[in-house]
PDB file of C-alpha atoms in Angstrom:
ATOM      1  CA  ARG A  29      -3.464   8.566 -10.419  1.00 94.00           C
ATOM      2  CA  GLN A  30      -6.189   9.943 -13.128  1.00 96.00           C
ATOM      3  CA  ASN A  31      -4.975   7.573 -16.190  1.00 96.00           C
ATOM      4  CA  PRO A  32      -7.768   5.676 -17.360  1.00 97.00           C
ATOM      5  CA  ASN A  33      -5.904   2.861 -18.147  1.00 96.00           C
ATOM      6  CA  ILE A  34      -4.536   2.247 -14.295  1.00 97.00           C
ATOM      7  CA  TYR A  35      -8.690   3.387 -13.486  1.00 98.00           C
ATOM      8  CA  LYS A  36      -9.627   0.060 -15.770  1.00 97.00           C
ATOM      9  CA  ILE A  37      -7.133  -2.211 -14.302  1.00 97.00           C
ATOM     10  CA  PHE A  38      -8.266  -1.457 -10.477  1.00 97.00           C
ATOM     11  CA  TRP A  39     -11.982  -1.899 -11.317  1.00 95.00           C
ATOM     12  CA  THR A  40     -11.661  -4.521 -13.104  1.00 97.00           C
ATOM     13  CA  LEU A  41      -9.555  -6.326 -10.629  1.00 96.00           C
ATOM     14  CA  MET A  42     -11.972  -5.127  -7.714  1.00 94.00           C
ATOM     15  CA  GLY A  43     -15.365  -5.546  -9.509  1.00 93.00           C
ATOM     16  CA  ARG A  44     -16.580  -1.792  -8.735  1.00 93.00           C
ATOM     17  CA  THR A  45     -16.246   1.467 -10.746  1.00 95.00           C
ATOM     18  CA  HIS A  46     -17.010   4.104  -8.312  1.00 96.00           C
ATOM     19  CA  LEU A  47     -13.518   4.516  -6.569  1.00 96.00           C
ATOM     20  CA  MET A  48     -11.026   6.893  -4.544  1.00 95.00           C
ATOM     21  CA  VAL A  49      -7.421   6.868  -5.413  1.00 96.00           C
ATOM     22  CA  SER A  50      -4.762   7.139  -2.844  1.00 94.00           C
ATOM     23  CA  HIS A  51      -2.363   9.986  -2.511  1.00 91.00           C
ATOM     24  CA  ASP A  52       0.934   8.980  -0.942  1.00 81.00           C
ATOM     25  CA  ARG A  53       4.577   8.735  -2.335  1.00 82.00           C
ATOM     26  CA  LEU A  54       6.787   8.585  -4.945  1.00 85.00           C
ATOM     27  CA  GLY A  55       9.696   6.679  -4.456  1.00 87.00           C
ATOM     28  CA  MET A  56      13.751   6.992  -5.645  1.00 87.00           C
ATOM     29  CA  PHE A  57      16.256   4.623  -4.618  1.00 87.00           C
ATOM     30  CA  ARG A  58      19.657   5.430  -5.551  1.00 87.00           C
ATOM     31  CA  PRO A  59      22.052   3.042  -6.948  1.00 87.00           C
ATOM     32  CA  THR A  60      24.833   1.558  -4.776  1.00 87.00           C
ATOM     33  CA  ARG A  61      27.458   0.732  -7.312  1.00 86.00           C
ATOM     34  CA  ASP A  62      29.728   3.690  -8.912  1.00 82.00           C
ATOM     35  CA  GLN A  63      30.243   3.370 -13.030  1.00 83.00           C
ATOM     36  CA  GLU A  64      33.355   1.054 -12.516  1.00 79.00           C
ATOM     37  CA  GLY A  65      30.827  -1.402 -10.497  1.00 81.00           C
ATOM     38  CA  HIS A  66      32.583  -0.731  -7.259  1.00 78.00           C
ATOM     39  CA  GLU A  67      29.760  -0.632  -4.468  1.00 83.00           C
ATOM     40  CA  THR A  68      30.854   2.975  -3.117  1.00 84.00           C
ATOM     41  CA  TYR A  69      27.558   3.943  -2.171  1.00 81.00           C
ATOM     42  CA  LYS A  70      26.899   1.206   0.442  1.00 82.00           C
ATOM     43  CA  ASN A  71      24.738   3.568   2.737  1.00 84.00           C
ATOM     44  CA  PHE A  72      22.433   3.869  -0.207  1.00 82.00           C
ATOM     45  CA  SER A  73      21.434   0.537  -0.327  1.00 82.00           C
ATOM     46  CA  THR A  74      17.718  -0.307   0.913  1.00 80.00           C
ATOM     47  CA  SER A  75      17.186  -2.959   3.522  1.00 82.00           C
ATOM     48  CA  TYR A  76      15.583  -6.407   2.782  1.00 89.00           C
ATOM     49  CA  SER A  77      11.832  -5.627   3.858  1.00 91.00           C
ATOM     50  CA  LEU A  78       8.762  -7.795   4.219  1.00 96.00           C
ATOM     51  CA  HIS A  79       5.456  -6.470   5.896  1.00 97.00           C
ATOM     52  CA  TRP A  80       1.639  -5.950   5.599  1.00 97.00           C
ATOM     53  CA  ASP A  81       0.021  -2.718   4.894  1.00 96.00           C
ATOM     54  CA  LEU A  82      -3.089  -3.720   7.375  1.00 96.00           C
ATOM     55  CA  ASN A  83      -3.390  -5.218  10.825  1.00 97.00           C
ATOM     56  CA  PRO A  84      -3.776  -9.087   9.881  1.00 97.00           C
ATOM     57  CA  TRP A  85      -5.526  -9.879  13.222  1.00 97.00           C
ATOM     58  CA  ARG A  86      -8.104  -6.923  13.013  1.00 96.00           C
ATOM     59  CA  HIS A  87      -8.634  -7.826   9.309  1.00 96.00           C
ATOM     60  CA  THR A  88      -9.262 -11.842   9.494  1.00 96.00           C
ATOM     61  CA  LEU A  89     -10.548 -12.716  13.189  1.00 96.00           C
ATOM     62  CA  LYS A  90     -13.304 -12.539  15.143  1.00 95.00           C
ATOM     63  CA  ASP A  91     -12.288 -12.125  18.769  1.00 95.00           C
ATOM     64  CA  ASP A  92     -13.910  -9.323  20.762  1.00 95.00           C
ATOM     65  CA  ILE A  93     -10.708  -7.467  21.158  1.00 95.00           C
ATOM     66  CA  PHE A  94     -10.088  -7.473  17.577  1.00 95.00           C
ATOM     67  CA  VAL A  95     -13.693  -6.424  16.905  1.00 95.00           C
ATOM     68  CA  LYS A  96     -13.539  -3.569  18.574  1.00 95.00           C
ATOM     69  CA  GLY A  97     -10.086  -2.457  17.607  1.00 94.00           C
ATOM     70  CA  THR A  98     -11.403  -2.268  14.001  1.00 94.00           C
ATOM     71  CA  ARG A  99     -14.217  -0.019  15.300  1.00 94.00           C
ATOM     72  CA  ASP A 100     -11.567   2.122  16.846  1.00 94.00           C
ATOM     73  CA  ALA A 101      -9.481   2.183  14.129  1.00 93.00           C
ATOM     74  CA  GLN A 102     -12.527   3.070  11.652  1.00 92.00           C
ATOM     75  CA  LYS A 103     -13.122   5.960  14.070  1.00 93.00           C
ATOM     76  CA  SER A 104      -9.275   7.506  13.622  1.00 93.00           C
ATOM     77  CA  VAL A 105      -9.921   7.358   9.986  1.00 92.00           C
ATOM     78  CA  ASP A 106     -13.513   9.192  10.341  1.00 92.00           C
ATOM     79  CA  ASP A 107     -11.948  11.742  12.276  1.00 94.00           C
ATOM     80  CA  LEU A 108      -8.467  12.556   9.869  1.00 93.00           C
ATOM     81  CA  THR A 109      -7.995  16.131   9.557  1.00 94.00           C
ATOM     82  CA  TYR A 110      -4.988  15.457   6.735  1.00 93.00           C
ATOM     83  CA  SER A 111      -3.087  18.024   8.563  1.00 90.00           C
ATOM     84  CA  LEU A 112      -0.092  15.165   8.512  1.00 82.00           C
ATOM     85  CA  PRO A 113       1.422  13.610   5.835  1.00 75.00           C
ATOM     86  CA  GLY A 114       0.368   9.913   7.188  1.00 82.00           C
ATOM     87  CA  ASP A 115      -3.145  10.514   7.276  1.00 91.00           C
ATOM     88  CA  PHE A 116      -3.100   9.445   3.596  1.00 91.00           C
ATOM     89  CA  PHE A 117      -1.013   6.542   4.957  1.00 89.00           C
ATOM     90  CA  ALA A 118      -3.895   5.860   7.519  1.00 89.00           C
ATOM     91  CA  GLU A 119      -7.143   5.485   4.972  1.00 91.00           C
ATOM     92  CA  ASN A 120      -4.600   3.447   2.792  1.00 93.00           C
ATOM     93  CA  ASN A 121      -4.247   1.009   5.427  1.00 93.00           C
ATOM     94  CA  GLU A 122      -7.610   0.789   7.566  1.00 92.00           C
ATOM     95  CA  ILE A 123      -9.316  -1.348   4.871  1.00 90.00           C
ATOM     96  CA  GLY A 124     -12.006  -3.065   7.358  1.00 89.00           C
ATOM     97  CA  THR A 125     -12.580  -6.546   7.923  1.00 92.00           C
ATOM     98  CA  GLU A 126     -12.793  -9.642   5.530  1.00 89.00           C
ATOM     99  CA  GLU A 127     -16.430  -9.840   6.454  1.00 86.00           C
ATOM    100  CA  ASP A 128     -16.840  -6.531   4.765  1.00 86.00           C
ATOM    101  CA  GLY A 129     -16.466  -8.811   1.415  1.00 84.00           C
ATOM    102  CA  HIS A 130     -14.604  -5.884  -0.090  1.00 86.00           C
ATOM    103  CA  VAL A 131     -11.648  -6.637  -2.789  1.00 89.00           C
ATOM    104  CA  ASN A 132      -8.445  -4.935  -1.107  1.00 93.00           C
ATOM    105  CA  THR A 133      -5.720  -4.370  -3.582  1.00 95.00           C
ATOM    106  CA  GLN A 134      -2.024  -2.330  -3.762  1.00 96.00           C
ATOM    107  CA  GLY A 135      -0.303  -1.188  -6.813  1.00 97.00           C
ATOM    108  CA  LEU A 136       3.478  -0.172  -7.899  1.00 96.00           C
ATOM    109  CA  LEU A 137       3.736   1.698 -10.901  1.00 96.00           C
ATOM    110  CA  ASN A 138       7.640   1.181 -12.267  1.00 95.00           C
ATOM    111  CA  LEU A 139       8.972   4.253 -13.800  1.00 95.00           C
ATOM    112  CA  ALA A 140      12.404   2.841 -15.106  1.00 94.00           C
ATOM    113  CA  ASP A 141      13.149  -0.757 -16.202  1.00 95.00           C
ATOM    114  CA  ASN A 142      13.837  -2.857 -12.932  1.00 94.00           C
ATOM    115  CA  LEU A 143      16.406  -5.532 -13.297  1.00 94.00           C
ATOM    116  CA  GLU A 144      16.921  -8.115 -10.628  1.00 93.00           C
ATOM    117  CA  GLU A 145      20.256  -6.514  -9.157  1.00 92.00           C
ATOM    118  CA  ASP A 146      18.620  -3.213  -9.344  1.00 91.00           C
ATOM    119  CA  GLY A 147      16.487  -4.550  -5.992  1.00 90.00           C
ATOM    120  CA  GLY A 148      12.876  -3.813  -6.046  1.00 92.00           C
ATOM    121  CA  PHE A 149       9.337  -5.307  -5.074  1.00 95.00           C
ATOM    122  CA  HIS A 150       8.780  -8.822  -3.943  1.00 97.00           C
ATOM    123  CA  LEU A 151       5.655 -10.438  -2.629  1.00 97.00           C
ATOM    124  CA  VAL A 152       4.796 -14.085  -1.067  1.00 97.00           C
ATOM    125  CA  VAL A 153       2.713 -15.208  -4.022  1.00 97.00           C
ATOM    126  CA  GLY A 154      -0.901 -16.765  -3.062  1.00 96.00           C
ATOM    127  CA  PHE A 155      -0.320 -15.727   0.822  1.00 96.00           C
ATOM    128  CA  HIS A 156      -3.750 -13.862   0.890  1.00 96.00           C
ATOM    129  CA  LYS A 157      -5.102 -17.578   1.366  1.00 96.00           C
ATOM    130  CA  HIS A 158      -3.563 -18.323   4.395  1.00 96.00           C
ATOM    131  CA  LEU A 159      -3.700 -14.998   6.420  1.00 97.00           C
ATOM    132  CA  GLN A 160      -6.024 -15.891   8.697  1.00 97.00           C
ATOM    133  CA  LYS A 161      -4.295 -19.064   9.628  1.00 97.00           C
ATOM    134  CA  TRP A 162      -1.348 -17.145  10.212  1.00 97.00           C
ATOM    135  CA  ALA A 163      -2.968 -14.104  12.338  1.00 97.00           C
ATOM    136  CA  GLU A 164      -4.705 -17.104  14.306  1.00 97.00           C
ATOM    137  CA  SER A 165      -1.199 -18.599  15.043  1.00 96.00           C
ATOM    138  CA  THR A 166       0.329 -15.751  16.148  1.00 96.00           C
ATOM    139  CA  LYS A 167      -2.316 -13.657  17.878  1.00 96.00           C
ATOM    140  CA  ARG A 168      -0.884 -14.573  21.489  1.00 95.00           C
ATOM    141  CA  LEU A 169       2.513 -13.697  20.747  1.00 94.00           C
ATOM    142  CA  LEU A 170       2.446 -11.096  18.310  1.00 95.00           C
ATOM    143  CA  SER A 171      -0.865  -8.998  18.490  1.00 95.00           C
ATOM    144  CA  PRO A 172      -0.611  -7.332  21.525  1.00 95.00           C
ATOM    145  CA  HIS A 173       2.464  -5.440  20.160  1.00 95.00           C
ATOM    146  CA  PHE A 174       0.482  -3.963  17.385  1.00 96.00           C
ATOM    147  CA  MET A 175      -3.229  -3.597  18.413  1.00 93.00           C
ATOM    148  CA  ASP A 176      -3.469  -0.068  17.298  1.00 92.00           C
ATOM    149  CA  LYS A 177      -0.915  -0.144  13.809  1.00 94.00           C
ATOM    150  CA  ASN A 178      -1.587  -0.846  10.288  1.00 94.00           C
ATOM    151  CA  PHE A 179       2.046  -1.304   9.328  1.00 95.00           C
ATOM    152  CA  ILE A 180       3.156  -5.144  10.448  1.00 96.00           C
ATOM    153  CA  PRO A 181       6.501  -6.262   9.432  1.00 96.00           C
ATOM    154  CA  VAL A 182       7.192  -9.901   9.198  1.00 95.00           C
ATOM    155  CA  HIS A 183       9.824 -10.957  11.632  1.00 89.00           C
ATOM    156  CA  GLY A 184      13.132 -12.018  10.480  1.00 86.00           C
ATOM    157  CA  HIS A 185      12.746 -15.514  12.546  1.00 88.00           C
ATOM    158  CA  ASP A 186       9.240 -16.226  10.345  1.00 91.00           C
ATOM    159  CA  ARG A 187       9.149 -18.714   7.696  1.00 91.00           C
ATOM    160  CA  LEU A 188       7.769 -16.065   5.382  1.00 93.00           C
ATOM    161  CA  TYR A 189      11.121 -14.294   5.371  1.00 90.00           C
ATOM    162  CA  LYS A 190      12.526 -16.855   2.975  1.00 89.00           C
ATOM    163  CA  GLN A 191       9.757 -17.089   0.696  1.00 95.00           C
ATOM    164  CA  PRO A 192       8.931 -13.907  -1.300  1.00 96.00           C
ATOM    165  CA  GLN A 193       9.097 -14.089  -5.179  1.00 96.00           C
ATOM    166  CA  ARG A 194      10.728 -10.864  -6.620  1.00 96.00           C
ATOM    167  CA  VAL A 195       9.070  -9.300  -9.514  1.00 96.00           C
ATOM    168  CA  THR A 196      11.084  -7.322 -12.289  1.00 96.00           C
ATOM    169  CA  MET A 197       9.329  -5.123 -14.169  1.00 95.00           C
ATOM    170  CA  ARG A 198       9.937  -2.541 -17.813  1.00 96.00           C
ATOM    171  CA  ALA A 199       9.476   0.780 -17.393  1.00 96.00           C
ATOM    172  CA  GLY A 200       5.707   1.267 -17.558  1.00 95.00           C
ATOM    173  CA  SER A 201       4.827  -1.735 -16.434  1.00 96.00           C
ATOM    174  CA  LEU A 202       2.188  -1.662 -13.297  1.00 97.00           C
ATOM    175  CA  VAL A 203       1.920  -4.885 -10.573  1.00 97.00           C
ATOM    176  CA  VAL A 204      -1.220  -5.047  -8.743  1.00 97.00           C
ATOM    177  CA  TRP A 205      -1.740  -7.583  -5.802  1.00 97.00           C
ATOM    178  CA  ASP A 206      -4.218  -8.648  -2.700  1.00 97.00           C
ATOM    179  CA  GLN A 207      -3.454  -6.382   0.310  1.00 97.00           C
ATOM    180  CA  ARG A 208      -3.398  -9.460   2.710  1.00 97.00           C
ATOM    181  CA  VAL A 209      -0.191 -10.527   0.730  1.00 98.00           C
ATOM    182  CA  ALA A 210       2.980  -9.964   2.521  1.00 97.00           C
ATOM    183  CA  HIS A 211       5.436  -7.749   0.291  1.00 97.00           C
ATOM    184  CA  GLY A 212       8.458  -5.448   0.461  1.00 95.00           C
ATOM    185  CA  SER A 213      11.404  -4.879  -1.148  1.00 93.00           C
ATOM    186  CA  LYS A 214      14.611  -6.421  -1.819  1.00 91.00           C
ATOM    187  CA  PRO A 215      18.178  -4.291  -1.607  1.00 88.00           C
ATOM    188  CA  ASN A 216      19.706  -2.785  -4.548  1.00 87.00           C
ATOM    189  CA  ARG A 217      22.956  -3.663  -5.775  1.00 87.00           C
ATOM    190  CA  SER A 218      23.709  -2.155  -8.956  1.00 90.00           C
ATOM    191  CA  GLN A 219      24.536   1.202 -11.055  1.00 91.00           C
ATOM    192  CA  ARG A 220      20.906   2.088 -11.670  1.00 90.00           C
ATOM    193  CA  PRO A 221      18.314   4.035  -9.833  1.00 90.00           C
ATOM    194  CA  ARG A 222      14.900   2.373  -9.106  1.00 91.00           C
ATOM    195  CA  TYR A 223      11.866   5.002  -9.421  1.00 92.00           C
ATOM    196  CA  ALA A 224       8.439   3.735  -8.476  1.00 93.00           C
ATOM    197  CA  GLN A 225       5.116   5.272  -8.040  1.00 94.00           C
ATOM    198  CA  PHE A 226       3.094   3.460  -4.864  1.00 94.00           C
ATOM    199  CA  ILE A 227      -0.779   3.364  -5.767  1.00 96.00           C
ATOM    200  CA  LYS A 228      -3.873   1.965  -4.412  1.00 95.00           C
ATOM    201  CA  MET A 229      -7.608   2.333  -5.362  1.00 96.00           C
ATOM    202  CA  PHE A 230     -10.447   1.657  -2.997  1.00 91.00           C
ATOM    203  CA  PRO A 231     -14.265   2.292  -2.645  1.00 91.00           C
ATOM    204  CA  ALA A 232     -15.642   5.600  -3.049  1.00 91.00           C
ATOM    205  CA  ASN A 233     -17.441   4.990   0.281  1.00 85.00           C
ATOM    206  CA  LEU A 234     -16.609   8.854   1.631  1.00 82.00           C
ATOM    207  CA  LYS A 235     -19.398  11.220   1.847  1.00 83.00           C
ATOM    208  CA  LEU A 236     -18.030  14.464   0.626  1.00 78.00           C
ATOM    209  CA  ALA A 237     -20.238  16.895   2.849  1.00 78.00           C
ATOM    210  CA  SER A 238     -18.421  15.173   5.983  1.00 91.00           C
ATOM    211  CA  PRO A 239     -15.764  16.854   7.798  1.00 93.00           C
ATOM    212  CA  ARG A 240     -13.003  14.611   6.646  1.00 93.00           C
ATOM    213  CA  ALA A 241     -13.833  14.781   2.842  1.00 93.00           C
ATOM    214  CA  MET A 242     -13.789  18.730   3.179  1.00 93.00           C
ATOM    215  CA  HIS A 243     -10.161  18.301   5.082  1.00 94.00           C
ATOM    216  CA  ARG A 244      -8.942  15.932   2.402  1.00 94.00           C
ATOM    217  CA  GLY A 245     -10.423  17.528  -0.607  1.00 94.00           C
ATOM    218  CA  GLN A 246      -8.985  21.110   0.565  1.00 94.00           C
ATOM    219  CA  LEU A 247      -5.685  19.397   1.101  1.00 93.00           C
ATOM    220  CA  ILE A 248      -5.864  17.900  -2.650  1.00 94.00           C
ATOM    221  CA  ARG A 249      -6.930  21.037  -4.182  1.00 94.00           C
ATOM    222  CA  ASP A 250      -4.015  23.147  -2.691  1.00 93.00           C
ATOM    223  CA  LYS A 251      -1.694  20.445  -3.987  1.00 92.00           C
ATOM    224  CA  VAL A 252      -2.671  19.860  -7.654  1.00 94.00           C
ATOM    225  CA  ASP A 253      -3.162  23.541  -7.884  1.00 95.00           C
ATOM    226  CA  ALA A 254       0.357  24.233  -6.673  1.00 94.00           C
ATOM    227  CA  ALA A 255       1.484  21.801  -9.509  1.00 93.00           C
ATOM    228  CA  GLY A 256      -0.424  23.183 -12.104  1.00 95.00           C
ATOM    229  CA  VAL A 257      -2.174  19.878 -12.650  1.00 93.00           C
ATOM    230  CA  LYS A 258      -4.968  19.918 -14.502  1.00 95.00           C
ATOM    231  CA  LEU A 259      -7.831  17.252 -13.378  1.00 97.00           C
ATOM    232  CA  THR A 260     -10.060  15.252 -16.159  1.00 97.00           C
ATOM    233  CA  SER A 261     -13.788  14.372 -15.251  1.00 97.00           C
ATOM    234  CA  LEU A 262     -12.283  10.947 -14.063  1.00 97.00           C
ATOM    235  CA  GLY A 263      -9.507  12.528 -12.040  1.00 97.00           C
ATOM    236  CA  ARG A 264     -11.790  14.747 -10.230  1.00 96.00           C
ATOM    237  CA  LYS A 265     -14.064  11.386  -9.031  1.00 97.00           C
ATOM    238  CA  LEU A 266     -10.954   9.553  -8.315  1.00 97.00           C
ATOM    239  CA  PHE A 267      -9.848  11.953  -6.165  1.00 96.00           C
ATOM    240  CA  ALA A 268     -12.961  12.519  -4.369  1.00 94.00           C
ATOM    241  CA  LEU A 269     -13.506  15.973  -5.579  1.00 94.00           C
ATOM    242  CA  GLU A 270     -16.482  15.212  -7.350  1.00 94.00           C
ATOM    243  CA  GLU A 271     -19.592  12.347  -6.950  1.00 92.00           C
ATOM    244  CA  TRP A 272     -19.923   9.563  -8.730  1.00 93.00           C
ATOM    245  CA  LYS A 273     -23.375   9.368 -10.522  1.00 86.00           C
TER     246      LYS A 273
END
């Protein structure tokens, strides 16, 4: 999360150098087949998924109810205490509105070769250009069920469900996509495990003297110290432990 090459990719795509890095998950997905090729471990299979890590209606539409929902969601982020792991997911997924003008991206770093049959990342290429239209067409039917949510699954009957493009990757590869793009993963059907690090960066607009920043910073310091990790000067800024200048 403090690797300068990964930082360079994000600031190049986002058009800004003062960034914060996410703190969420490492994924390990177990193989479903034994060494003889038999699908012995079907219960280890991951499900077919497609979703957004944002609220499409609040992000793109200007109806009063969605504007108010965005204000309420931002207040909930400002009040985070980081007493729960999910607090880091909340800050990742509450990205404001398109009117803010920010480029919002997400990334996945592959830690082992990932072949087609291993299952893994897929996305609906170019869908960020159509998200507003999709949100407008579904707001009456779907938005009431997800008004306060920032993880939105694509329903199996939606035409989008059959449109993702699979992205296979070599170990050490990083894929970065626009957060407005529907994405997810395909099931694993091989003898190989899948290892992936989820990562994103966002504008460093957190005032370090605020209660939220102090709670966040203390938890990160505790975790870094417990792991024996040495932070670089860049890392301290990306972890929001030190001001950008």
